[in-house]
Each structure stands twice: as C-alpha cells, then as structure tokens.
Amino acid sequence: MSDTKPLVRLAGIRKVFSNGTEAIRGLDLDVRSGEFISLLGPSGCGKSTALRMIAGLGEPSEGSIDWPSSTYDAAGKPEREIGFVFQEPTLMPWATVFDNVALPFTLKDRPKHDVAARVHEALAMVGLDRFAKSYPRELSGGMKMRVSIARALVLRPKVLLMDEPFAALDEITRFKLNNDLLGLWEKQRWTVVFVTHSVYESVYLSTRIVVMAARPGRVVGELAVPAPYPRGTNFRTSQPYNDLCRNVSEMLDRAMDAESAS
C-alpha cells in the first residue's frame, strides 16, 4: 500500500476561522484507497473541520489538500467523487424516501425516471428498498440515518466521509448500523473517513485510527487495527479487541494531556 499514491493527501494544514480561532495546526494525513480511517479525538479537535475541507466545503488557511489519484476538471479542480454523511440525517420532511435519496440528481437537473434504478440500488444497499414511498416521519432514527447513507451512496463515490453519523442513536441500533456499514464496505471497498468520539467504535470499524488533540487540532498518534474482516460479536468480546481499545484509550489520554498543556 505504501507504494501507491494516496487518494487524498493533507499536508501542513492550518485552519483559522474568521473570529481568530485556530482550529487546526500542522495536520498531515494520507488517505489511501480502500482504507477505513477513523478520526478520533475530543470535541474541538478539528475532526469535522478536516472532514469538511476534504469535501471541499471549506478551505485551509495554510497547507494543501491534494488528490494525487484524481482527474481534474476544466477549472483545474479535482473531481473528488465523494459522498458525505452528516451527524444528523438532514432529510426533507415533505419528500419521500425516494426523493430524499434522489436529491443529488435533482440538484443536477436529472429527470426522476433517469435515476430511478440508481436510487433503488442505493436503497437496497441499506435495506430500505421497500420504504421508497415512505416519509421521514414514518421512519425510526436508524432508518433515517440509512436514508442519509443511501443518499451519499447514490452517486457511487470513491470516498465516503462520515461525520459521527451514529452518535445520536441508541447502542443497539448503533451496533447494528456499524455491522451493516462494514458489510457494505467489505463488498464495495470505498475509502471511508469516519469521525467519532468513541474508542470502541473506532477500533471495531477501522483499518487505521488517527488520534487528534485539540487547541489547535493536530495528530498525536496513529494505530493500525490488524484484526481481519468480517468483524462481529466474537471480535467485540475478544482479548485483542480489548487490548486495542486500551491502546487507543491511552493515546486519547495523551491527547487530552496535550490539550491541557497547550
């Protein structure tokens, strides 16, 4: 993997907001094809800010974000081919599940009949193909998040960016969606960058965990997760899982200490 170009390279990233808050300083990160990377750290460490800059929803104050393996459009901008799943499902309450998932195509003025197959394909991937005509008010919290994931997948992205998508869900639903997400990732092999506050979630999902400290946000540690896939209950209850969680927790403690000392 080290001999291949990264899909995304963040080099020397610094982000200062208009109010003078320095959110990120000196962030370096290579994201390679097929990885499942978790960005883990305390609130205010710049995880979501970094994710939004990867998506092109913000620009760094210093440093560069390059897409070495991407093609570029006529304006010289990389064709990112990303899907973004936010913390909240952000569904249109007046629209059906089908129309919510079709939104990326609607914004491109694509006729509904042209995209129907793609929408149903995305809904089938998240197990909601029977709910295409339902409305958000008729869905559980977990189902709403599935719709949000389907909307991110409908464009068949190479990179899936997920900003704490399961944080507001109960533990049972969260475990189920963790398993479903890994099942999809194993089949499709997108590249995933996943923001979380949970040590346990990061170890369960990831091939690599990047631990960040706040004020300003920066990387203070990385850990590869060598456990094979598929992962399930046996992994969650295993000694290697517990050992990895302890190692990540120790890195997170050091991140908190670095925050206190800064």
Tab-separated table of C-alpha atoms in Angstrom:
chain	number	residue	atom	x	y	z
A	1	MET	CA	0.000	0.000	0.000
A	2	SER	CA	2.881	2.387	0.711
A	3	ASP	CA	3.937	2.268	-2.960
A	4	THR	CA	0.633	3.589	-4.262
A	5	LYS	CA	-0.480	7.189	-4.489
A	6	PRO	CA	-2.914	8.268	-1.767
A	7	LEU	CA	-6.408	9.213	-2.833
A	8	VAL	CA	-6.198	12.320	-0.636
A	9	ARG	CA	-3.158	14.000	0.918
A	10	LEU	CA	-3.421	16.699	3.603
A	11	ALA	CA	-0.095	18.458	4.137
A	12	GLY	CA	0.656	21.142	6.719
A	13	ILE	CA	-2.993	22.046	7.170
A	14	ARG	CA	-3.759	25.042	9.342
A	15	LYS	CA	-7.274	26.406	9.733
A	16	VAL	CA	-8.059	29.727	11.381
A	17	PHE	CA	-11.659	30.894	11.449
A	18	SER	CA	-12.723	34.500	10.914
A	19	ASN	CA	-13.116	35.025	14.683
A	20	GLY	CA	-9.422	34.201	15.157
A	21	THR	CA	-9.925	30.654	16.489
A	22	GLU	CA	-7.144	28.358	15.324
A	23	ALA	CA	-8.973	25.066	14.768
A	24	ILE	CA	-6.165	23.018	13.196
A	25	ARG	CA	-2.381	23.369	13.019
A	26	GLY	CA	0.154	21.224	11.152
A	27	LEU	CA	-2.211	18.428	10.140
A	28	ASP	CA	-0.659	15.811	7.827
A	29	LEU	CA	-2.704	12.848	6.651
A	30	ASP	CA	-2.585	10.447	3.715
A	31	VAL	CA	-5.807	8.591	2.891
A	32	ARG	CA	-5.264	5.541	0.696
A	33	SER	CA	-7.637	3.571	-1.464
A	34	GLY	CA	-9.759	1.036	0.403
A	35	GLU	CA	-8.869	2.241	3.899
A	36	PHE	CA	-11.397	2.687	6.680
A	37	ILE	CA	-9.888	5.514	8.736
A	38	SER	CA	-11.390	6.847	11.939
A	39	LEU	CA	-10.550	10.349	13.165
A	40	LEU	CA	-10.829	10.141	16.940
A	41	GLY	CA	-10.461	12.928	19.459
A	42	PRO	CA	-12.146	15.246	21.943
A	43	SER	CA	-14.671	17.890	20.954
A	44	GLY	CA	-12.997	20.863	19.336
A	45	CYS	CA	-10.024	18.992	17.902
A	46	GLY	CA	-10.933	19.793	14.306
A	47	LYS	CA	-12.146	16.360	13.157
A	48	SER	CA	-15.276	17.673	11.465
A	49	THR	CA	-13.417	20.699	10.132
A	50	ALA	CA	-10.857	18.430	8.477
A	51	LEU	CA	-13.639	16.303	7.003
A	52	ARG	CA	-15.382	19.346	5.543
A	53	MET	CA	-12.150	20.567	3.972
A	54	ILE	CA	-11.602	17.164	2.358
A	55	ALA	CA	-15.117	17.511	0.932
A	56	GLY	CA	-14.350	20.965	-0.429
A	57	LEU	CA	-16.804	22.624	1.974
A	58	GLY	CA	-14.035	24.815	3.381
A	59	GLU	CA	-10.509	25.873	2.519
A	60	PRO	CA	-7.390	25.611	4.685
A	61	SER	CA	-5.741	28.824	5.842
A	62	GLU	CA	-2.365	27.212	5.158
A	63	GLY	CA	-1.208	23.944	3.649
A	64	SER	CA	-2.648	21.875	0.830
A	65	ILE	CA	-5.236	19.196	0.163
A	66	ASP	CA	-4.311	17.218	-2.924
A	67	TRP	CA	-5.984	14.357	-4.779
A	68	PRO	CA	-2.962	12.680	-6.415
A	69	SER	CA	-5.000	9.827	-7.903
A	70	SER	CA	-7.844	12.014	-9.178
A	71	THR	CA	-8.610	13.587	-12.523
A	72	TYR	CA	-9.148	17.340	-12.732
A	73	ASP	CA	-11.893	19.383	-14.355
A	74	ALA	CA	-11.506	22.264	-16.813
A	75	ALA	CA	-11.125	24.733	-13.934
A	76	GLY	CA	-8.232	22.729	-12.506
A	77	LYS	CA	-10.212	21.420	-9.533
A	78	PRO	CA	-10.024	17.731	-8.553
A	79	GLU	CA	-13.043	15.560	-9.251
A	80	ARG	CA	-13.408	14.362	-5.708
A	81	GLU	CA	-16.158	11.733	-6.208
A	82	ILE	CA	-17.227	11.854	-2.574
A	83	GLY	CA	-20.311	11.112	-0.523
A	84	PHE	CA	-20.901	12.935	2.761
A	85	VAL	CA	-22.976	11.674	5.686
A	86	PHE	CA	-23.604	14.355	8.329
A	87	GLN	CA	-24.238	13.987	12.062
A	88	GLU	CA	-27.973	14.396	11.502
A	89	PRO	CA	-29.898	12.750	8.638
A	90	THR	CA	-30.954	16.226	7.309
A	91	LEU	CA	-33.866	14.766	5.348
A	92	MET	CA	-36.566	16.842	3.677
A	93	PRO	CA	-39.692	16.048	5.767
A	94	TRP	CA	-42.089	16.792	2.897
A	95	ALA	CA	-40.330	14.408	0.485
A	96	THR	CA	-40.492	10.637	0.203
A	97	VAL	CA	-37.523	8.414	0.923
A	98	PHE	CA	-37.055	8.026	-2.835
A	99	ASP	CA	-36.962	11.788	-3.403
A	100	ASN	CA	-34.592	12.338	-0.477
A	101	VAL	CA	-32.133	9.824	-1.900
A	102	ALA	CA	-32.569	11.259	-5.398
A	103	LEU	CA	-31.695	14.787	-4.184
A	104	PRO	CA	-28.101	14.797	-5.576
A	105	PHE	CA	-29.517	14.046	-9.032
A	106	THR	CA	-32.344	16.574	-8.611
A	107	LEU	CA	-29.745	19.268	-7.934
A	108	LYS	CA	-28.104	18.267	-11.221
A	109	ASP	CA	-31.484	18.557	-13.041
A	110	ARG	CA	-31.580	14.871	-13.878
A	111	PRO	CA	-35.142	13.610	-14.616
A	112	LYS	CA	-36.563	11.247	-11.995
A	113	HIS	CA	-37.077	8.381	-14.443
A	114	ASP	CA	-33.401	8.536	-15.425
A	115	VAL	CA	-32.192	7.967	-11.880
A	116	ALA	CA	-34.804	5.535	-10.523
A	117	ALA	CA	-32.573	2.471	-10.908
A	118	ARG	CA	-29.688	4.169	-9.094
A	119	VAL	CA	-31.953	5.281	-6.232
A	120	HIS	CA	-33.442	1.827	-5.787
A	121	GLU	CA	-29.953	0.334	-5.925
A	122	ALA	CA	-28.797	2.635	-3.098
A	123	LEU	CA	-31.908	1.905	-1.028
A	124	ALA	CA	-31.410	-1.832	-1.473
A	125	MET	CA	-27.827	-1.480	-0.240
A	126	VAL	CA	-29.066	-0.070	3.082
A	127	GLY	CA	-32.058	-2.409	3.347
A	128	LEU	CA	-34.748	0.177	2.659
A	129	ASP	CA	-35.900	-0.764	-0.843
A	130	ARG	CA	-39.437	-1.416	0.498
A	131	PHE	CA	-39.653	2.086	2.003
A	132	ALA	CA	-39.142	4.201	-1.113
A	133	LYS	CA	-42.623	5.755	-0.837
A	134	SER	CA	-42.444	6.380	2.917
A	135	TYR	CA	-41.870	9.779	4.534
A	136	PRO	CA	-39.242	10.602	7.183
A	137	ARG	CA	-41.921	10.936	9.889
A	138	GLU	CA	-42.736	7.256	9.363
A	139	LEU	CA	-39.153	6.085	9.991
A	140	SER	CA	-37.128	5.312	13.102
A	141	GLY	CA	-33.909	7.190	13.846
A	142	GLY	CA	-31.808	4.343	12.493
A	143	MET	CA	-33.860	4.158	9.292
A	144	LYS	CA	-33.490	7.913	8.761
A	145	MET	CA	-29.714	7.545	9.003
A	146	ARG	CA	-29.871	4.693	6.484
A	147	VAL	CA	-31.658	7.052	4.083
A	148	SER	CA	-28.887	9.608	4.613
A	149	ILE	CA	-26.269	6.944	3.861
A	150	ALA	CA	-28.166	5.865	0.731
A	151	ARG	CA	-28.223	9.483	-0.447
A	152	ALA	CA	-24.436	9.620	-0.043
A	153	LEU	CA	-24.000	6.348	-1.938
A	154	VAL	CA	-26.333	7.072	-4.843
A	155	LEU	CA	-23.562	8.845	-6.793
A	156	ARG	CA	-21.280	5.803	-6.309
A	157	PRO	CA	-18.488	7.746	-4.582
A	158	LYS	CA	-14.898	6.624	-4.261
A	159	VAL	CA	-14.579	8.291	-0.855
A	160	LEU	CA	-17.277	8.204	1.819
A	161	LEU	CA	-16.956	10.894	4.502
A	162	MET	CA	-18.977	10.272	7.679
A	163	ASP	CA	-19.248	12.832	10.476
A	164	GLU	CA	-20.344	10.970	13.637
A	165	PRO	CA	-23.370	9.517	11.840
A	166	PHE	CA	-24.399	7.155	14.657
A	167	ALA	CA	-23.668	9.319	17.705
A	168	ALA	CA	-27.314	10.136	18.471
A	169	LEU	CA	-28.572	6.547	18.190
A	170	ASP	CA	-29.116	4.033	20.958
A	171	GLU	CA	-26.392	1.432	21.473
A	172	ILE	CA	-28.277	-1.485	19.920
A	173	THR	CA	-29.098	0.485	16.765
A	174	ARG	CA	-25.550	1.820	16.632
A	175	PHE	CA	-24.069	-1.690	16.783
A	176	LYS	CA	-26.432	-2.834	14.025
A	177	LEU	CA	-25.513	0.069	11.753
A	178	ASN	CA	-21.804	-0.463	12.473
A	179	ASN	CA	-22.203	-4.050	11.244
A	180	ASP	CA	-24.238	-3.017	8.214
A	181	LEU	CA	-21.725	-0.316	7.293
A	182	LEU	CA	-18.835	-2.775	7.490
A	183	GLY	CA	-20.775	-5.261	5.380
A	184	LEU	CA	-21.266	-2.623	2.677
A	185	TRP	CA	-17.639	-1.508	2.883
A	186	GLU	CA	-16.368	-5.063	2.507
A	187	LYS	CA	-18.460	-5.517	-0.647
A	188	GLN	CA	-17.892	-2.105	-2.242
A	189	ARG	CA	-14.439	-1.196	-0.874
A	190	TRP	CA	-14.937	2.514	-0.900
A	191	THR	CA	-12.455	4.560	1.046
A	192	VAL	CA	-14.056	5.730	4.303
A	193	VAL	CA	-13.030	8.593	6.606
A	194	PHE	CA	-15.161	8.317	9.735
A	195	VAL	CA	-15.308	10.883	12.544
A	196	THR	CA	-16.154	9.548	16.009
A	197	HIS	CA	-15.751	10.232	19.725
A	198	SER	CA	-15.981	6.530	20.547
A	199	VAL	CA	-12.852	4.468	21.153
A	200	TYR	CA	-14.866	1.249	20.881
A	201	GLU	CA	-16.496	2.227	17.594
A	202	SER	CA	-13.197	3.304	16.074
A	203	VAL	CA	-11.487	0.010	16.931
A	204	TYR	CA	-14.422	-2.061	15.707
A	205	LEU	CA	-14.717	-0.350	12.327
A	206	SER	CA	-11.294	0.801	11.271
A	207	THR	CA	-8.218	-0.361	9.463
A	208	ARG	CA	-6.431	2.683	10.943
A	209	ILE	CA	-7.210	5.138	13.742
A	210	VAL	CA	-5.863	8.693	13.781
A	211	VAL	CA	-5.991	10.315	17.230
A	212	MET	CA	-6.176	14.112	17.409
A	213	ALA	CA	-5.640	16.635	20.192
A	214	ALA	CA	-7.453	19.948	20.371
A	215	ARG	CA	-6.451	23.614	20.676
A	216	PRO	CA	-5.293	23.581	17.972
A	217	GLY	CA	-6.227	20.285	16.339
A	218	ARG	CA	-3.305	18.079	15.389
A	219	VAL	CA	-2.423	14.412	15.101
A	220	VAL	CA	-0.864	12.953	18.255
A	221	GLY	CA	-0.962	9.277	17.379
A	222	GLU	CA	-1.963	6.605	14.887
A	223	LEU	CA	-2.766	2.946	15.307
A	224	ALA	CA	-3.304	0.249	12.687
A	225	VAL	CA	-6.051	-2.247	13.522
A	226	PRO	CA	-4.784	-5.580	12.188
A	227	ALA	CA	-7.909	-7.608	13.009
A	228	PRO	CA	-9.353	-9.326	9.925
A	229	TYR	CA	-12.793	-8.750	8.471
A	230	PRO	CA	-15.604	-9.656	8.766
A	231	ARG	CA	-15.871	-8.496	12.355
A	232	GLY	CA	-18.720	-9.307	14.702
A	233	THR	CA	-19.610	-10.224	18.270
A	234	ASN	CA	-16.641	-12.560	18.557
A	235	PHE	CA	-14.295	-9.664	17.806
A	236	ARG	CA	-16.100	-7.265	20.166
A	237	THR	CA	-15.680	-9.718	23.042
A	238	SER	CA	-12.139	-10.831	22.236
A	239	GLN	CA	-8.943	-10.056	24.121
A	240	PRO	CA	-7.281	-8.471	21.037
A	241	TYR	CA	-10.220	-6.045	20.780
A	242	ASN	CA	-9.897	-5.144	24.459
A	243	ASP	CA	-6.142	-4.669	24.071
A	244	LEU	CA	-6.613	-2.391	21.062
A	245	CYS	CA	-9.253	-0.351	22.887
A	246	ARG	CA	-6.863	0.083	25.816
A	247	ASN	CA	-4.063	1.224	23.488
A	248	VAL	CA	-6.331	3.745	21.770
A	249	SER	CA	-7.662	4.970	25.124
A	250	GLU	CA	-4.092	5.586	26.266
A	251	MET	CA	-3.396	7.604	23.107
A	252	LEU	CA	-6.576	9.569	23.703
A	253	ASP	CA	-5.492	10.270	27.288
A	254	ARG	CA	-2.202	11.635	25.941
A	255	ALA	CA	-4.210	13.771	23.511
A	256	MET	CA	-6.207	15.209	26.400
A	257	ASP	CA	-2.987	15.869	28.321
A	258	ALA	CA	-1.546	17.638	25.276
A	259	GLU	CA	-4.690	19.774	25.130
A	260	SER	CA	-4.380	20.714	28.802
A	261	ALA	CA	-0.727	21.654	28.388
A	262	SER	CA	-1.240	23.834	25.319
